[in-house]
Amino acid sequence: EIKIPIYNILNGDAKCDITLAYHIHENKVDQEASWVGLGWSLNAGGVISRIRRGLSDLTTNGGITAHTFGYDCCTFYQPDDFYFNFSGYSGHFILDQQNHSILISQSDLKIENIDGTDTGFNIVSPDGTKYIFNKKEFTFVSEVTGPRDSIQYYYPSSWYLTKVISPTYREINFTYTSTTFPSISYSLVESHNDLQDLGGTGYCTGLSILPENEYAFLRTIQYNIYPTKIDFGLGEITFTTNDRLDLLKVSGYPYPKRLAELSITDKSSLEIVRKFVFTSSYFISAGSYPDHISRRLKLESLIEKNASNQSNSIYSFEYEPTLLPVKYSKSTDYWGFYNGFTYPSETTVNNRDFSSNSTYSKACLLKKIVYPTGGFTTFEYEGNTFSNRTNMTQGGGKRIKRIISYDNN
């Protein structure tokens, strides 16, 4: 992870750092860009995200809270996975049958489900600071083509941080959009296990394995919400957004958004004291395809401006020139990274090649950061490898091999 600090929020002993982070593993073919850009995330608060495994674990009659781990007849009961990221903490937990959290990492945190349902979660850090996550973002998943049409469910997939309460009861409050900005994405599913993971109930109810070399399309509607304001005593931060073209909007709803500006206001003078401008364009895949299939948001630069709206500093970003294919392309390795192979059909593939390719798997990765001082840093990547018991084999994705920094001389 590559981080750029933006602002440190302080209200007494309540604190929250805002950083811009780059993740080198987020260049998979079907990866949608965040509201900042492909591979980038803005850490400005926090979120708990869920990967649902079959029935929801946050209902009284379903999921792992109503069953034991393992197999029941032909059904495998697997717990939902919850991932958190806030204030320098990141990790993973699941819920047991009594709705108690089981931390897979960061065992020094205390996590509780607010009321035993999907209302939200409280997390208490070792210093006694309480973080409340109860602003929900919803997802709707349905199958549009494939061997069965019964996969369909609507559920809360994320809970965003709404309040930080320090040990001395100082607060930082987070506000989000009151309306949603839905976007639609499609993904290929190619195995019985994948279908069952998304809501199937096993062979006993007639769910069959997909025919060899055939695929199902799943439609996912993400009901996006965005932060609008952070209130921290004598100051506040506001977020400005613009429409984006790389996500498919839902008819009758506004366009999904990209982050355009972050402004910091002194509430005593009501003046903007600092501003950060996010300039962006798009990575555009080859061929003639609709924008939501061929485009991915691309962060070009981060510009800091002072109270007079003059540029104080500029970070600019350069990327690997190899482009990703369209988002539903099957030109991927086993891990979902681009491998350069092409196929004549999008629904049927004979002799699909899942091997990794070191050249193509670095498509659209960050290559260079130019700093406000004029210096710059370059990133060199190498492929991941794994052992197949007899020798080392090329794996999916990249890792950083070398980082070289230069001053402005």
GROMACS .gro file of C-alpha atoms in nm:
model
  409
    1GLU     CA    1   0.000   0.000   0.000
    2ILE     CA    2   0.128   0.346  -0.099
    3LYS     CA    3   0.000   0.639   0.112
    4ILE     CA    4  -0.015   1.016   0.070
    5PRO     CA    5  -0.117   1.211   0.386
    6ILE     CA    6  -0.382   1.478   0.329
    7TYR     CA    7  -0.510   1.611   0.663
    8ASN     CA    8  -0.511   1.526   1.034
    9ILE     CA    9  -0.850   1.587   1.199
   10LEU     CA   10  -0.828   1.678   1.568
   11ASN     CA   11  -1.097   1.766   1.822
   12GLY     CA   12  -0.931   1.741   2.160
   13ASP     CA   13  -0.827   1.376   2.193
   14ALA     CA   14  -1.060   1.267   1.912
   15LYS     CA   15  -0.865   1.225   1.592
   16CYS     CA   16  -0.894   1.090   1.240
   17ASP     CA   17  -0.635   1.101   0.964
   18ILE     CA   18  -0.732   1.152   0.601
   19THR     CA   19  -0.498   0.975   0.359
   20LEU     CA   20  -0.494   0.881  -0.007
   21ALA     CA   21  -0.385   0.520  -0.054
   22TYR     CA   22  -0.292   0.311  -0.358
   23HIS     CA   23  -0.339  -0.067  -0.367
   24ILE     CA   24  -0.141  -0.258  -0.629
   25HIS     CA   25  -0.375  -0.560  -0.630
   26GLU     CA   26  -0.680  -0.363  -0.748
   27ASN     CA   27  -0.617  -0.389  -1.123
   28LYS     CA   28  -0.819  -0.703  -1.190
   29VAL     CA   29  -1.013  -0.715  -1.515
   30ASP     CA   30  -1.358  -0.686  -1.353
   31GLN     CA   31  -1.242  -0.430  -1.095
   32GLU     CA   32  -1.455  -0.116  -1.072
   33ALA     CA   33  -1.266   0.199  -0.980
   34SER     CA   34  -1.340   0.375  -0.650
   35TRP     CA   35  -1.479   0.730  -0.650
   36VAL     CA   36  -1.112   0.848  -0.650
   37GLY     CA   37  -0.972   0.626  -0.928
   38LEU     CA   38  -0.865   0.272  -1.015
   39GLY     CA   39  -0.645   0.131  -0.738
   40TRP     CA   40  -0.693   0.437  -0.515
   41SER     CA   41  -0.895   0.482  -0.198
   42LEU     CA   42  -0.957   0.785   0.020
   43ASN     CA   43  -0.937   0.696   0.388
   44ALA     CA   44  -1.162   0.961   0.540
   45GLY     CA   45  -1.346   0.789   0.822
   46GLY     CA   46  -1.401   0.417   0.795
   47VAL     CA   47  -1.616   0.132   0.674
   48ILE     CA   48  -1.712  -0.225   0.756
   49SER     CA   49  -1.777  -0.425   0.439
   50ARG     CA   50  -1.943  -0.764   0.414
   51ILE     CA   51  -1.902  -1.055   0.174
   52ARG     CA   52  -2.224  -1.248   0.207
   53ARG     CA   53  -2.200  -1.629   0.201
   54GLY     CA   54  -2.542  -1.772   0.117
   55LEU     CA   55  -2.803  -1.677   0.379
   56SER     CA   56  -2.742  -1.355   0.571
   57ASP     CA   57  -2.585  -1.393   0.915
   58LEU     CA   58  -2.769  -1.081   1.033
   59THR     CA   59  -3.118  -1.233   1.034
   60THR     CA   60  -3.278  -1.435   1.313
   61ASN     CA   61  -3.369  -1.735   1.099
   62GLY     CA   62  -3.086  -1.764   0.853
   63GLY     CA   63  -2.716  -1.785   0.802
   64ILE     CA   64  -2.465  -1.905   1.052
   65THR     CA   65  -2.668  -1.775   1.350
   66ALA     CA   66  -2.932  -2.042   1.280
   67HIS     CA   67  -2.702  -2.330   1.180
   68THR     CA   68  -2.376  -2.490   1.278
   69PHE     CA   69  -2.060  -2.460   1.074
   70GLY     CA   70  -2.019  -2.734   0.812
   71TYR     CA   71  -2.260  -2.944   0.609
   72ASP     CA   72  -2.633  -3.000   0.662
   73CYS     CA   73  -2.764  -3.254   0.409
   74CYS     CA   74  -2.614  -3.108   0.092
   75THR     CA   75  -2.579  -2.747   0.207
   76PHE     CA   76  -2.256  -2.593   0.333
   77TYR     CA   77  -2.310  -2.327   0.596
   78GLN     CA   78  -2.032  -2.073   0.577
   79PRO     CA   79  -2.017  -1.750   0.777
   80ASP     CA   80  -2.035  -1.407   0.617
   81ASP     CA   81  -1.700  -1.227   0.613
   82PHE     CA   82  -1.676  -0.875   0.754
   83TYR     CA   83  -1.378  -0.649   0.678
   84PHE     CA   84  -1.304  -0.322   0.858
   85ASN     CA   85  -1.078  -0.029   0.775
   86PHE     CA   86  -1.062   0.286   0.993
   87SER     CA   87  -0.809   0.505   1.177
   88GLY     CA   88  -0.512   0.284   1.099
   89TYR     CA   89  -0.694  -0.039   1.186
   90SER     CA   90  -0.781  -0.298   0.926
   91GLY     CA   91  -0.885  -0.658   0.961
   92HIS     CA   92  -1.147  -0.928   0.936
   93PHE     CA   93  -1.411  -1.083   1.160
   94ILE     CA   94  -1.705  -1.323   1.146
   95LEU     CA   95  -2.009  -1.375   1.370
   96ASP     CA   96  -2.079  -1.684   1.576
   97GLN     CA   97  -2.424  -1.831   1.644
   98GLN     CA   98  -2.484  -1.586   1.929
   99ASN     CA   99  -2.394  -1.288   1.704
  100HIS     CA  100  -2.066  -1.236   1.886
  101SER     CA  101  -1.774  -1.125   1.673
  102ILE     CA  102  -1.478  -1.355   1.620
  103LEU     CA  103  -1.175  -1.150   1.518
  104ILE     CA  104  -0.951  -1.310   1.259
  105SER     CA  105  -0.703  -1.025   1.308
  106GLN     CA  106  -0.653  -0.720   1.533
  107SER     CA  107  -0.761  -0.907   1.847
  108ASP     CA  108  -0.708  -0.596   2.063
  109LEU     CA  109  -1.032  -0.442   1.930
  110LYS     CA  110  -1.377  -0.496   2.080
  111ILE     CA  111  -1.650  -0.534   1.816
  112GLU     CA  112  -2.021  -0.560   1.894
  113ASN     CA  113  -2.331  -0.582   1.680
  114ILE     CA  114  -2.547  -0.287   1.788
  115ASP     CA  115  -2.877  -0.474   1.826
  116GLY     CA  116  -2.825  -0.824   1.684
  117THR     CA  117  -2.961  -0.726   1.341
  118ASP     CA  118  -2.815  -0.533   1.047
  119THR     CA  119  -2.839  -0.190   1.216
  120GLY     CA  120  -2.465  -0.158   1.250
  121PHE     CA  121  -2.158  -0.213   1.467
  122ASN     CA  122  -1.962  -0.047   1.745
  123ILE     CA  123  -1.585  -0.088   1.767
  124VAL     CA  124  -1.380   0.017   2.072
  125SER     CA  125  -1.005   0.060   2.031
  126PRO     CA  126  -0.749  -0.017   2.306
  127ASP     CA  127  -0.737   0.349   2.417
  128GLY     CA  128  -1.114   0.353   2.477
  129THR     CA  129  -1.216   0.543   2.163
  130LYS     CA  130  -1.553   0.430   2.031
  131TYR     CA  131  -1.628   0.411   1.659
  132ILE     CA  132  -1.991   0.381   1.549
  133PHE     CA  133  -2.070   0.230   1.207
  134ASN     CA  134  -2.439   0.257   1.121
  135LYS     CA  135  -2.478   0.425   0.782
  136LYS     CA  136  -2.576   0.137   0.554
  137GLU     CA  137  -2.500   0.089   0.185
  138PHE     CA  138  -2.706  -0.174   0.003
  139THR     CA  139  -2.640  -0.422  -0.277
  140PHE     CA  140  -2.884  -0.612  -0.499
  141VAL     CA  141  -2.764  -0.927  -0.680
  142SER     CA  142  -2.956  -1.124  -0.945
  143GLU     CA  143  -2.875  -1.375  -1.216
  144VAL     CA  144  -2.955  -1.255  -1.569
  145THR     CA  145  -2.831  -1.548  -1.778
  146GLY     CA  146  -2.734  -1.898  -1.681
  147PRO     CA  147  -2.872  -2.235  -1.573
  148ARG     CA  148  -3.104  -2.093  -1.307
  149ASP     CA  149  -3.283  -1.765  -1.239
  150SER     CA  150  -3.349  -1.786  -0.865
  151ILE     CA  151  -3.045  -1.598  -0.734
  152GLN     CA  152  -3.186  -1.267  -0.617
  153TYR     CA  153  -3.135  -1.078  -0.294
  154TYR     CA  154  -3.104  -0.727  -0.151
  155TYR     CA  155  -2.889  -0.673   0.155
  156PRO     CA  156  -2.670  -0.420   0.343
  157SER     CA  157  -2.315  -0.477   0.220
  158SER     CA  158  -2.135  -0.193   0.401
  159TRP     CA  159  -2.166   0.013   0.719
  160TYR     CA  160  -1.989   0.350   0.718
  161LEU     CA  161  -1.841   0.531   1.017
  162THR     CA  162  -2.079   0.797   1.149
  163LYS     CA  163  -1.923   0.898   1.481
  164VAL     CA  164  -1.595   0.888   1.676
  165ILE     CA  165  -1.624   0.935   2.054
  166SER     CA  166  -1.298   0.982   2.244
  167PRO     CA  167  -1.239   0.873   2.606
  168THR     CA  168  -1.310   1.235   2.713
  169TYR     CA  169  -1.629   1.240   2.501
  170ARG     CA  170  -1.497   1.463   2.225
  171GLU     CA  171  -1.663   1.380   1.893
  172ILE     CA  172  -1.602   1.368   1.519
  173ASN     CA  173  -1.921   1.326   1.315
  174PHE     CA  174  -1.955   1.201   0.958
  175THR     CA  175  -2.247   1.281   0.726
  176TYR     CA  176  -2.333   1.100   0.402
  177THR     CA  177  -2.563   1.156   0.105
  178SER     CA  178  -2.931   1.110   0.193
  179THR     CA  179  -3.004   0.968  -0.153
  180THR     CA  180  -2.828   0.681  -0.328
  181PHE     CA  181  -2.648   0.680  -0.662
  182PRO     CA  182  -2.694   0.324  -0.794
  183SER     CA  183  -2.457   0.168  -1.045
  184ILE     CA  184  -2.487  -0.164  -1.227
  185SER     CA  185  -2.207  -0.409  -1.292
  186TYR     CA  186  -2.198  -0.756  -1.445
  187SER     CA  187  -1.973  -1.047  -1.361
  188LEU     CA  188  -1.910  -1.394  -1.495
  189VAL     CA  189  -1.970  -1.697  -1.274
  190GLU     CA  190  -1.835  -2.028  -1.392
  191SER     CA  191  -1.875  -2.284  -1.115
  192HIS     CA  192  -2.136  -2.446  -0.896
  193ASN     CA  193  -1.949  -2.330  -0.586
  194ASP     CA  194  -1.966  -1.967  -0.696
  195LEU     CA  195  -2.340  -1.991  -0.752
  196GLN     CA  196  -2.401  -2.162  -0.419
  197ASP     CA  197  -2.185  -1.899  -0.248
  198LEU     CA  198  -2.426  -1.635  -0.380
  199GLY     CA  199  -2.739  -1.792  -0.243
  200GLY     CA  200  -2.772  -2.145  -0.377
  201THR     CA  201  -2.877  -2.426  -0.143
  202GLY     CA  202  -2.695  -2.730  -0.279
  203TYR     CA  203  -2.762  -3.028  -0.499
  204CYS     CA  204  -3.064  -3.137  -0.290
  205THR     CA  205  -3.277  -2.860  -0.437
  206GLY     CA  206  -3.179  -2.918  -0.797
  207LEU     CA  207  -2.892  -2.673  -0.841
  208SER     CA  208  -2.677  -2.822  -1.114
  209ILE     CA  209  -2.317  -2.759  -1.207
  210LEU     CA  210  -2.273  -2.523  -1.499
  211PRO     CA  211  -2.202  -2.712  -1.822
  212GLU     CA  212  -1.832  -2.728  -1.905
  213ASN     CA  213  -1.698  -2.408  -2.065
  214GLU     CA  214  -2.025  -2.218  -2.004
  215TYR     CA  215  -2.081  -1.918  -1.783
  216ALA     CA  216  -2.357  -1.733  -1.601
  217PHE     CA  217  -2.387  -1.355  -1.585
  218LEU     CA  218  -2.472  -1.195  -1.251
  219ARG     CA  219  -2.605  -0.841  -1.226
  220THR     CA  220  -2.501  -0.639  -0.919
  221ILE     CA  221  -2.663  -0.306  -0.834
  222GLN     CA  222  -2.460  -0.107  -0.584
  223TYR     CA  223  -2.663   0.166  -0.412
  224ASN     CA  224  -2.366   0.398  -0.363
  225ILE     CA  225  -2.354   0.660  -0.090
  226TYR     CA  226  -2.083   0.923  -0.051
  227PRO     CA  227  -1.954   1.134   0.240
  228THR     CA  228  -2.068   1.495   0.232
  229LYS     CA  229  -1.927   1.642   0.554
  230ILE     CA  230  -1.701   1.572   0.852
  231ASP     CA  231  -1.769   1.790   1.159
  232PHE     CA  232  -1.492   1.817   1.420
  233GLY     CA  233  -1.563   2.102   1.660
  234LEU     CA  234  -1.414   2.423   1.523
  235GLY     CA  235  -1.371   2.287   1.172
  236GLU     CA  236  -1.550   2.093   0.905
  237ILE     CA  237  -1.458   1.914   0.585
  238THR     CA  238  -1.692   1.908   0.286
  239PHE     CA  239  -1.678   1.689  -0.024
  240THR     CA  240  -1.770   1.796  -0.377
  241THR     CA  241  -1.847   1.537  -0.645
  242ASN     CA  242  -1.899   1.525  -1.021
  243ASP     CA  243  -2.070   1.272  -1.247
  244ARG     CA  244  -1.865   0.978  -1.373
  245LEU     CA  245  -1.908   0.776  -1.693
  246ASP     CA  246  -1.737   0.447  -1.612
  247LEU     CA  247  -2.027   0.305  -1.410
  248LEU     CA  248  -2.365   0.211  -1.556
  249LYS     CA  249  -2.634   0.424  -1.394
  250VAL     CA  250  -2.979   0.294  -1.305
  251SER     CA  251  -3.263   0.451  -1.503
  252GLY     CA  252  -3.442   0.719  -1.304
  253TYR     CA  253  -3.148   0.777  -1.067
  254PRO     CA  254  -2.864   1.031  -1.086
  255TYR     CA  255  -2.522   0.937  -1.219
  256PRO     CA  256  -2.271   0.774  -0.983
  257LYS     CA  257  -2.013   1.021  -0.858
  258ARG     CA  258  -1.639   1.080  -0.850
  259LEU     CA  259  -1.459   1.290  -0.591
  260ALA     CA  260  -1.372   1.635  -0.726
  261GLU     CA  261  -1.277   1.844  -0.421
  262LEU     CA  262  -1.221   1.822  -0.047
  263SER     CA  263  -1.248   2.156   0.137
  264ILE     CA  264  -1.152   2.239   0.497
  265THR     CA  265  -1.345   2.525   0.661
  266ASP     CA  266  -1.272   2.716   0.981
  267LYS     CA  267  -1.618   2.742   1.139
  268SER     CA  268  -1.526   3.048   1.345
  269SER     CA  269  -1.454   3.255   1.033
  270LEU     CA  270  -1.663   3.047   0.789
  271GLU     CA  271  -1.368   3.060   0.547
  272ILE     CA  272  -1.214   2.778   0.347
  273VAL     CA  273  -0.855   2.750   0.468
  274ARG     CA  274  -0.738   2.459   0.251
  275LYS     CA  275  -0.867   2.271  -0.048
  276PHE     CA  276  -0.763   1.954  -0.229
  277VAL     CA  277  -0.861   1.909  -0.594
  278PHE     CA  278  -0.871   1.561  -0.751
  279THR     CA  279  -0.825   1.575  -1.129
  280SER     CA  280  -0.912   1.264  -1.326
  281SER     CA  281  -0.963   1.111  -1.669
  282TYR     CA  282  -1.020   0.749  -1.778
  283PHE     CA  283  -0.833   0.436  -1.871
  284ILE     CA  284  -1.010   0.334  -2.195
  285SER     CA  285  -0.998  -0.026  -2.322
  286ALA     CA  286  -0.940  -0.096  -2.690
  287GLY     CA  287  -1.243  -0.143  -2.915
  288SER     CA  288  -1.583   0.019  -2.952
  289TYR     CA  289  -1.772  -0.050  -2.631
  290PRO     CA  290  -2.009   0.147  -2.405
  291ASP     CA  291  -1.840   0.369  -2.149
  292HIS     CA  292  -1.941   0.161  -1.847
  293ILE     CA  293  -1.768  -0.145  -1.997
  294SER     CA  294  -1.455   0.012  -2.144
  295ARG     CA  295  -1.373   0.299  -1.905
  296ARG     CA  296  -1.215   0.301  -1.559
  297LEU     CA  297  -1.169   0.621  -1.358
  298LYS     CA  298  -0.805   0.736  -1.358
  299LEU     CA  299  -0.660   0.975  -1.097
  300GLU     CA  300  -0.424   1.217  -1.275
  301SER     CA  301  -0.323   1.453  -0.996
  302LEU     CA  302  -0.390   1.584  -0.646
  303ILE     CA  303  -0.366   1.964  -0.611
  304GLU     CA  304  -0.356   2.142  -0.275
  305LYS     CA  305  -0.479   2.503  -0.269
  306ASN     CA  306  -0.457   2.767   0.004
  307ALA     CA  307  -0.720   3.010   0.138
  308SER     CA  308  -0.663   3.232  -0.166
  309ASN     CA  309  -0.735   2.938  -0.398
  310GLN     CA  310  -0.375   2.935  -0.517
  311SER     CA  311  -0.200   2.604  -0.578
  312ASN     CA  312   0.043   2.522  -0.300
  313SER     CA  313   0.149   2.179  -0.417
  314ILE     CA  314   0.074   1.922  -0.684
  315TYR     CA  315   0.111   1.546  -0.684
  316SER     CA  316   0.089   1.393  -1.031
  317PHE     CA  317   0.060   1.024  -1.120
  318GLU     CA  318   0.174   0.815  -1.416
  319TYR     CA  319   0.070   0.459  -1.497
  320GLU     CA  320   0.184   0.155  -1.695
  321PRO     CA  321   0.086   0.205  -2.062
  322THR     CA  322  -0.061  -0.146  -2.106
  323LEU     CA  323  -0.441  -0.115  -2.085
  324LEU     CA  324  -0.690  -0.356  -1.935
  325PRO     CA  325  -0.951  -0.519  -2.162
  326VAL     CA  326  -1.324  -0.456  -2.115
  327LYS     CA  327  -1.455  -0.542  -1.771
  328TYR     CA  328  -1.636  -0.864  -1.863
  329SER     CA  329  -1.344  -1.006  -2.062
  330LYS     CA  330  -1.245  -1.365  -1.989
  331SER     CA  331  -0.880  -1.288  -2.064
  332THR     CA  332  -0.783  -1.353  -1.705
  333ASP     CA  333  -0.570  -1.588  -1.503
  334TYR     CA  334  -0.705  -1.794  -1.213
  335TRP     CA  335  -0.690  -1.487  -0.985
  336GLY     CA  336  -0.875  -1.249  -1.219
  337PHE     CA  337  -0.574  -1.055  -1.350
  338TYR     CA  338  -0.529  -0.979  -1.721
  339ASN     CA  339  -0.325  -1.243  -1.908
  340GLY     CA  340  -0.354  -1.118  -2.267
  341PHE     CA  341  -0.540  -1.414  -2.417
  342THR     CA  342  -0.836  -1.339  -2.644
  343TYR     CA  343  -1.145  -1.544  -2.724
  344PRO     CA  344  -1.408  -1.512  -2.998
  345SER     CA  345  -1.713  -1.553  -2.770
  346GLU     CA  346  -1.815  -1.395  -2.439
  347THR     CA  347  -2.036  -1.685  -2.327
  348THR     CA  348  -1.857  -1.999  -2.447
  349VAL     CA  349  -1.485  -2.067  -2.430
  350ASN     CA  350  -1.303  -2.377  -2.542
  351ASN     CA  351  -0.965  -2.452  -2.388
  352ARG     CA  352  -0.953  -2.139  -2.176
  353ASP     CA  353  -0.602  -2.046  -2.066
  354PHE     CA  354  -0.581  -1.939  -1.701
  355SER     CA  355  -0.205  -1.897  -1.687
  356SER     CA  356  -0.057  -1.570  -1.563
  357ASN     CA  357   0.135  -1.330  -1.784
  358SER     CA  358   0.388  -1.095  -1.627
  359THR     CA  359   0.360  -0.832  -1.901
  360TYR     CA  360  -0.018  -0.801  -1.913
  361SER     CA  361  -0.083  -0.835  -1.539
  362LYS     CA  362   0.076  -0.494  -1.474
  363ALA     CA  363  -0.182  -0.317  -1.692
  364CYS     CA  364  -0.280   0.027  -1.557
  365LEU     CA  365  -0.062  -0.002  -1.244
  366LEU     CA  366   0.088   0.310  -1.089
  367LYS     CA  367   0.436   0.367  -1.232
  368LYS     CA  368   0.545   0.706  -1.103
  369ILE     CA  369   0.455   0.976  -0.849
  370VAL     CA  370   0.586   1.329  -0.905
  371TYR     CA  371   0.593   1.529  -0.580
  372PRO     CA  372   0.532   1.899  -0.517
  373THR     CA  373   0.909   1.945  -0.462
  374GLY     CA  374   0.985   1.828  -0.816
  375GLY     CA  375   1.127   1.500  -0.697
  376PHE     CA  376   0.964   1.174  -0.796
  377THR     CA  377   0.936   0.805  -0.711
  378THR     CA  378   0.917   0.517  -0.958
  379PHE     CA  379   0.778   0.170  -0.894
  380GLU     CA  380   0.906  -0.151  -1.050
  381TYR     CA  381   0.695  -0.465  -1.023
  382GLU     CA  382   0.747  -0.838  -1.042
  383GLY     CA  383   0.501  -1.125  -1.059
  384ASN     CA  384   0.386  -1.319  -0.755
  385THR     CA  385   0.494  -1.682  -0.741
  386PHE     CA  386   0.377  -1.993  -0.558
  387SER     CA  387   0.491  -2.348  -0.511
  388ASN     CA  388   0.304  -2.635  -0.676
  389ARG     CA  389   0.508  -2.885  -0.471
  390THR     CA  390   0.759  -2.949  -0.749
  391ASN     CA  391   0.866  -2.599  -0.855
  392MET     CA  392   0.786  -2.230  -0.830
  393THR     CA  393   0.511  -2.113  -1.067
  394GLN     CA  394   0.400  -1.770  -1.184
  395GLY     CA  395   0.100  -1.653  -0.982
  396GLY     CA  396  -0.157  -1.379  -1.024
  397GLY     CA  397  -0.099  -1.008  -0.980
  398LYS     CA  398   0.210  -0.809  -0.895
  399ARG     CA  399   0.423  -0.712  -0.599
  400ILE     CA  400   0.665  -0.423  -0.572
  401LYS     CA  401   1.018  -0.528  -0.660
  402ARG     CA  402   1.193  -0.194  -0.635
  403ILE     CA  403   1.109   0.164  -0.532
  404ILE     CA  404   1.346   0.436  -0.650
  405SER     CA  405   1.317   0.795  -0.528
  406TYR     CA  406   1.483   1.097  -0.691
  407ASP     CA  407   1.519   1.454  -0.564
  408ASN     CA  408   1.459   1.759  -0.783
  409ASN     CA  409   1.822   1.806  -0.883
   0.00000   0.00000   0.00000
